[in-house]
mmCIF file of C-alpha atoms and ligand atoms in Angstrom:
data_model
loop_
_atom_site.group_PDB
_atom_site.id
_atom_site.type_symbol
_atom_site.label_atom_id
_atom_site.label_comp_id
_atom_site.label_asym_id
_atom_site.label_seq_id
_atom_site.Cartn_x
_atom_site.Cartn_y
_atom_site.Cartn_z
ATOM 1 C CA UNK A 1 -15.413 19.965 -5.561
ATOM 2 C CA UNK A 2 -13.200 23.100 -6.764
ATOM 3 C CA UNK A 3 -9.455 22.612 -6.681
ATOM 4 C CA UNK A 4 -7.670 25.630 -4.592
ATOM 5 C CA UNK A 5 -4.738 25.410 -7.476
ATOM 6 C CA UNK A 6 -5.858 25.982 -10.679
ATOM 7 C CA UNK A 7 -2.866 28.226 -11.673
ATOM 8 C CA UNK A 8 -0.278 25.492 -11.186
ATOM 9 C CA UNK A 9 -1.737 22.747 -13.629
ATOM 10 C CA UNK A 10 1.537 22.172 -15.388
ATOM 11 C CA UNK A 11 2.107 19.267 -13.616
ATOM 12 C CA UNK A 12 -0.654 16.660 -12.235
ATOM 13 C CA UNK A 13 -0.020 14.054 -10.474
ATOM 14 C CA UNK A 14 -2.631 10.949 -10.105
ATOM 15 C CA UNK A 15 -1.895 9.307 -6.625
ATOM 16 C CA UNK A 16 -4.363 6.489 -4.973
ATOM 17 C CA UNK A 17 -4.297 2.429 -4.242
ATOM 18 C CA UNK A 18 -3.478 -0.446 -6.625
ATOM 19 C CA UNK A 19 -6.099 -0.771 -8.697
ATOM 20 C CA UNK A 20 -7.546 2.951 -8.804
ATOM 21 C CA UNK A 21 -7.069 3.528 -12.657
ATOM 22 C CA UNK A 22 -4.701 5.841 -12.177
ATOM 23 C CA UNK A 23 -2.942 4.973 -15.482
ATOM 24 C CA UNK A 24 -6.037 4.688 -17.209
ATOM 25 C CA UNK A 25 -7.271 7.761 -16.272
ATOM 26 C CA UNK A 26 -3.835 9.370 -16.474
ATOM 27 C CA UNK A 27 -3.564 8.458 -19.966
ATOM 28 C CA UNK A 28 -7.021 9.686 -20.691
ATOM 29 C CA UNK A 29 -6.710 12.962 -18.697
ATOM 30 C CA UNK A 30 -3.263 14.084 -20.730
ATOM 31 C CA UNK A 31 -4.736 13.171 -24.243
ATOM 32 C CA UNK A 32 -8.100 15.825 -22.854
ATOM 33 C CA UNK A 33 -5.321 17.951 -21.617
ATOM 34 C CA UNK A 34 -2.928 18.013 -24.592
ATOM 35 C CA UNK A 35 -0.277 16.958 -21.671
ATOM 36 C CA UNK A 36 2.222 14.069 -21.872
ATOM 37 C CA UNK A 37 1.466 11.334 -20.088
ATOM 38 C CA UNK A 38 4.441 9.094 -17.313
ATOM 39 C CA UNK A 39 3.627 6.350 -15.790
ATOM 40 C CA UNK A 40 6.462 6.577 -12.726
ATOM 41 C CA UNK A 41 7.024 2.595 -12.467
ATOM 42 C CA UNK A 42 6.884 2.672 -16.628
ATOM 43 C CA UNK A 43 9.540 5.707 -16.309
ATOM 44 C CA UNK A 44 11.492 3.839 -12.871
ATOM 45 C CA UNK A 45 11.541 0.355 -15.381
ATOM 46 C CA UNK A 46 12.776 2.407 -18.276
ATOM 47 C CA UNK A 47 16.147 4.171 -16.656
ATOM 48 C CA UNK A 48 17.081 1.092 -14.522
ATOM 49 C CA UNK A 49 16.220 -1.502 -17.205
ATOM 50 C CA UNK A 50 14.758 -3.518 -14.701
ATOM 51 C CA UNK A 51 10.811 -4.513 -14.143
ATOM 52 C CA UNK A 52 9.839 -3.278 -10.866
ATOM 53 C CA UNK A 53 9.509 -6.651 -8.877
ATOM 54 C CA UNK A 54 12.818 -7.136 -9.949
ATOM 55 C CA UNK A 55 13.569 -4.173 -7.983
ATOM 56 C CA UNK A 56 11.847 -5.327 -5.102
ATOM 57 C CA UNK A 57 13.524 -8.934 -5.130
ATOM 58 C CA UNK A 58 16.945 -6.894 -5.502
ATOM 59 C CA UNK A 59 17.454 -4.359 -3.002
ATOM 60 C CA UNK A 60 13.821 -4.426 -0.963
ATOM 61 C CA UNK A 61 11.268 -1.919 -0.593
ATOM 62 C CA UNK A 62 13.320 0.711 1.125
ATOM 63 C CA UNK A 63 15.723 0.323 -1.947
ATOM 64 C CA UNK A 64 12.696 0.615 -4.081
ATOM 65 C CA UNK A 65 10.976 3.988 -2.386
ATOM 66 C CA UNK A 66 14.112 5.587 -2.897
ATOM 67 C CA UNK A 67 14.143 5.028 -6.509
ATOM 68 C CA UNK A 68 10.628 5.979 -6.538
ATOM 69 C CA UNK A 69 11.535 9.417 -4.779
ATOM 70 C CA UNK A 70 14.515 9.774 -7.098
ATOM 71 C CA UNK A 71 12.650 9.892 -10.194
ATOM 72 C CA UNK A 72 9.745 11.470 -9.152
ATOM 73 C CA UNK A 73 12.085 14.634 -8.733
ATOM 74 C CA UNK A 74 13.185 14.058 -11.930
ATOM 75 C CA UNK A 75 9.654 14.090 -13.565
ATOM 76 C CA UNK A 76 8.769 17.011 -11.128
ATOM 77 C CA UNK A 77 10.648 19.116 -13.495
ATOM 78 C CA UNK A 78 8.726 18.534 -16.702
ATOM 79 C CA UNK A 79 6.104 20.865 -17.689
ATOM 80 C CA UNK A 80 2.729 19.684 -18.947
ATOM 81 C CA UNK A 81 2.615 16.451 -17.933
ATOM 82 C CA UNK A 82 0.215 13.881 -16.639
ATOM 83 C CA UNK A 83 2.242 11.692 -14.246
ATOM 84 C CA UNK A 84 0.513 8.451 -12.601
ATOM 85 C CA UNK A 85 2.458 7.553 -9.075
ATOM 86 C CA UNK A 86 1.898 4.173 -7.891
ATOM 87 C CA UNK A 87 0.223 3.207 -5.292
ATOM 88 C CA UNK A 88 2.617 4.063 -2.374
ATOM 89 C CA UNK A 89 4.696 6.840 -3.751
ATOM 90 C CA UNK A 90 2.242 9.390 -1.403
ATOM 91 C CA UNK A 91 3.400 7.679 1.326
ATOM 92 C CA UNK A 92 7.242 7.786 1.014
ATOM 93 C CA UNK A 93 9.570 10.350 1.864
ATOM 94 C CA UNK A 94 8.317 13.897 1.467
ATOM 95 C CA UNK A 95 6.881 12.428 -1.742
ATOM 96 C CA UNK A 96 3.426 14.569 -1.209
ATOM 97 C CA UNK A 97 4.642 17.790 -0.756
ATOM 98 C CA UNK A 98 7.147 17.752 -3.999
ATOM 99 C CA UNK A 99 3.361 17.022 -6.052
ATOM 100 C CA UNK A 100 1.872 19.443 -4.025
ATOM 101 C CA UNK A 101 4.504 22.551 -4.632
ATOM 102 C CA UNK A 102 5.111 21.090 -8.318
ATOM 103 C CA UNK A 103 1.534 21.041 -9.326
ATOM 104 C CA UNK A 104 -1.640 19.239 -8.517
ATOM 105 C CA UNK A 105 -2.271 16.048 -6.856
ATOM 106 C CA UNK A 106 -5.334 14.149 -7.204
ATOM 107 C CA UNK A 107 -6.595 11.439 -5.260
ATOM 108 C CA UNK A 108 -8.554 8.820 -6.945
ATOM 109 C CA UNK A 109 -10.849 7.588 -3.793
ATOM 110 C CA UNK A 110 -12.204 3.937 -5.004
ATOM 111 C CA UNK A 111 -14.218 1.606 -1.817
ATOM 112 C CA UNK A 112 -11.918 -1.109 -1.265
ATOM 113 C CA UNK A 113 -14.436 -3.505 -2.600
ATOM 114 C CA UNK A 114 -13.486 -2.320 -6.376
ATOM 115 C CA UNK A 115 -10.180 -2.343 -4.954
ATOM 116 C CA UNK A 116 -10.557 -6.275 -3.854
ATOM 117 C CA UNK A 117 -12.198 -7.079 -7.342
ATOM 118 C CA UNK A 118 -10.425 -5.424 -9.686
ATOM 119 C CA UNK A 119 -6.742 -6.481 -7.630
ATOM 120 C CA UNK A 120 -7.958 -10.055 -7.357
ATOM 121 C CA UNK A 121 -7.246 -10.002 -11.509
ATOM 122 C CA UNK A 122 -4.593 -7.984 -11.360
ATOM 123 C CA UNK A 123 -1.754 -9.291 -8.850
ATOM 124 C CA UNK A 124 0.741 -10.841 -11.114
ATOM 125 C CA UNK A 125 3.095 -7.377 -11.687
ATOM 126 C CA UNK A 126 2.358 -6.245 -8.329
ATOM 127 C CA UNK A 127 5.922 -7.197 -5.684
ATOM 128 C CA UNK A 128 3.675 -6.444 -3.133
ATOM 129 C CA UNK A 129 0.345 -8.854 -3.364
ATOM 130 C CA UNK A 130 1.375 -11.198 -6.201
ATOM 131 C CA UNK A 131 1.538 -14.034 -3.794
ATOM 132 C CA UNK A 132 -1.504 -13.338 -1.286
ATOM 133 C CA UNK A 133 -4.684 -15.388 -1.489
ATOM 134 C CA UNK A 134 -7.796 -13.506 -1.719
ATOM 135 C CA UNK A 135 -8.508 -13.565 1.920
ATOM 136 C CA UNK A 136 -5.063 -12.358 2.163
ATOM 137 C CA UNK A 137 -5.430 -9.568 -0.394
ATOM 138 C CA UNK A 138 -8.642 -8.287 1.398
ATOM 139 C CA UNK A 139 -7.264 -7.904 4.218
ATOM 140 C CA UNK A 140 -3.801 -6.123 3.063
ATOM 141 C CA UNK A 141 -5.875 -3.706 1.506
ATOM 142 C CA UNK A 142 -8.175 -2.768 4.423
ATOM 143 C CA UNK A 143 -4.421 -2.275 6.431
ATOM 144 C CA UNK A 144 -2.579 -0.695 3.914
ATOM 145 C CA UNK A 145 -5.421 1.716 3.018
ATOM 146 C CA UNK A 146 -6.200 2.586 6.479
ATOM 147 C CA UNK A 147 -2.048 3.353 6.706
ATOM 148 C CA UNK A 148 -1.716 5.364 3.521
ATOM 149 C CA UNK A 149 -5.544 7.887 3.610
ATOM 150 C CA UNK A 150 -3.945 10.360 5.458
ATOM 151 C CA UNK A 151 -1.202 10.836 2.524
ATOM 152 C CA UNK A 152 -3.746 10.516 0.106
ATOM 153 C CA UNK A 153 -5.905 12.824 1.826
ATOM 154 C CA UNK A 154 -3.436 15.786 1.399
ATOM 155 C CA UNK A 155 -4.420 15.940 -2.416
ATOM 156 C CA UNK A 156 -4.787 18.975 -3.922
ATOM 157 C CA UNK A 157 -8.632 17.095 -5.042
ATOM 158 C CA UNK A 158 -10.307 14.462 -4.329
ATOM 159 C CA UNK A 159 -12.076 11.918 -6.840
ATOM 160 C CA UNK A 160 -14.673 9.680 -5.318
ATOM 161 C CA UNK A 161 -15.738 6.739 -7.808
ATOM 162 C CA UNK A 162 -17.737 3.867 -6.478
ATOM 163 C CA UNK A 163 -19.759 2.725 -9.598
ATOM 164 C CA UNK A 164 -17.972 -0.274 -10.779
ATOM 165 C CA UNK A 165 -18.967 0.603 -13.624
ATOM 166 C CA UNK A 166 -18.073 4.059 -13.623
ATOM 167 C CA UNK A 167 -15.402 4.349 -16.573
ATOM 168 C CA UNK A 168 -12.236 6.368 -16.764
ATOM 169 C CA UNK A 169 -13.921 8.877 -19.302
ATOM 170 C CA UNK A 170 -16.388 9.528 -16.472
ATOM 171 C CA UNK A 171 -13.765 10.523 -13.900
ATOM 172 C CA UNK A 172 -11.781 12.174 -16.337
ATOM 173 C CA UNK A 173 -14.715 14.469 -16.826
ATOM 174 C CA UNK A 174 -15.019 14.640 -13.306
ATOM 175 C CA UNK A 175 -11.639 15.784 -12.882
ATOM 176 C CA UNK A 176 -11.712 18.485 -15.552
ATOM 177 C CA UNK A 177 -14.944 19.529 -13.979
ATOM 178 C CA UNK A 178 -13.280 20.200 -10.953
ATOM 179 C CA UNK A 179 -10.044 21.865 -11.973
ATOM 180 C CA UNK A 180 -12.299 24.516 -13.738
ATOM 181 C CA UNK A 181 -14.360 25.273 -10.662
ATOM 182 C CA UNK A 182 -12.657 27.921 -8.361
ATOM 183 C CA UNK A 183 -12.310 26.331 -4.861
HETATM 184 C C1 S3P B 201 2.917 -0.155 -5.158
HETATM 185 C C2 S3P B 201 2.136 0.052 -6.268
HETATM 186 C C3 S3P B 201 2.596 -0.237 -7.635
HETATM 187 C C4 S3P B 201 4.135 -0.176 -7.712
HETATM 188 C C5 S3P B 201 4.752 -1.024 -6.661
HETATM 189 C C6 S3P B 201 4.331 -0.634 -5.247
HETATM 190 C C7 S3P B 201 2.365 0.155 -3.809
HETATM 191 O O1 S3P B 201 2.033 0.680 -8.549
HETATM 192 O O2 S3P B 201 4.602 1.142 -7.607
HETATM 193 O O3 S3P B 201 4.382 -2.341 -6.936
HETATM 194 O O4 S3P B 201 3.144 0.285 -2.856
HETATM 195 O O5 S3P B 201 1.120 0.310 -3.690
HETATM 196 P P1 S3P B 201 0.461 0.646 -9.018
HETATM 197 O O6 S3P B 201 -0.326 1.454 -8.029
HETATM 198 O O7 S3P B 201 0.496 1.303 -10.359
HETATM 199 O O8 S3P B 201 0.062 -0.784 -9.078
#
């Protein structure tokens, strides 16, 4: 699990689902790193001074994803940084290939059973499942996932974590692992 791009780790960008720890691991990863760590929908609230359902409600997703893009060309710029996305920026406008040519993209790959349990607890700041039943939820993700892999799959690395109980220092370690080991 080598990544091809060790020379451009100024920049990494966690991408993956709802509910994949990016942030966690993101804010684990930078302190390892001695990076700074953004959040993109922390960074997106921050300049517009609004939360990011708010967003949503306002101008719609389309609105939104153009935000998103926005100001991840803005953070594309800073050097030794540990961004986390959320969970659709891959998916958006040529979103994958600014993380690609500004540094490294990793995926973190979690089975969308994690996803259902850990999502199930954690709906209420999220525009786009807040209101869906658990039925509903399960079978969003299975869709949206199925929609969104082949973004995800054009990470510079991969992260596969399928333990619930697998922690973020684990992955992290992972991760670090795998940026030292030539492709
Ligand atoms: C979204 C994921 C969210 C946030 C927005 C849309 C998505 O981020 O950007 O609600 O499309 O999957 P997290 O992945 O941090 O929850």
């Amino acid at each position: 699990m080598g990544c091809k791009k060790q020379n451009s780790m100024k920049r990494i960008f966690l991408i993956g689902f709802m509910g994949s720890g990016k942030t966690t691991v993101g804010k684990l990863l930078a302190q390892k790193l001695e990076f700074s760590f953004i959040d993109l929908d922390q960074y997106i609230e921050n300049r517009l001074l609004k939360n990011i359902s708010t967003l949503f409600t306002e101008g719609g997703e389309d609105s939104f994803r153009a935000i998103e893009h926005k100001l991840l060309l803005e953070v594309a710029q800073i050097d030794n940084v540990v961004v986390s996305t959320g969970g659709g920026t891959a998916c958006f406008h040529n979103n994958m290939e600014i993380m690609n040519e500004a540094g490294i993209s990793i995926y973190l790959k979690i089975s969308h059973q994690i996803l259902q349990n850990r999502l199930q607890k954690a709906k209420e700041f999220r525009p786009l499942i807040k209101d869906k039943t658990d039925q509903e939820l399960f079978a969003f993700i299975l869709e949206a996932l199925q929609k969104r892999e082949k973004y995800y799959q054009q990470a510079s690395l991969i992260v596969s974590n399928n333990e619930p109980e697998e922690d973020a220092e684990n992955s992290c370690n992972k991760i670090i692992k795998a940026l030292k080991t030539p492709a």
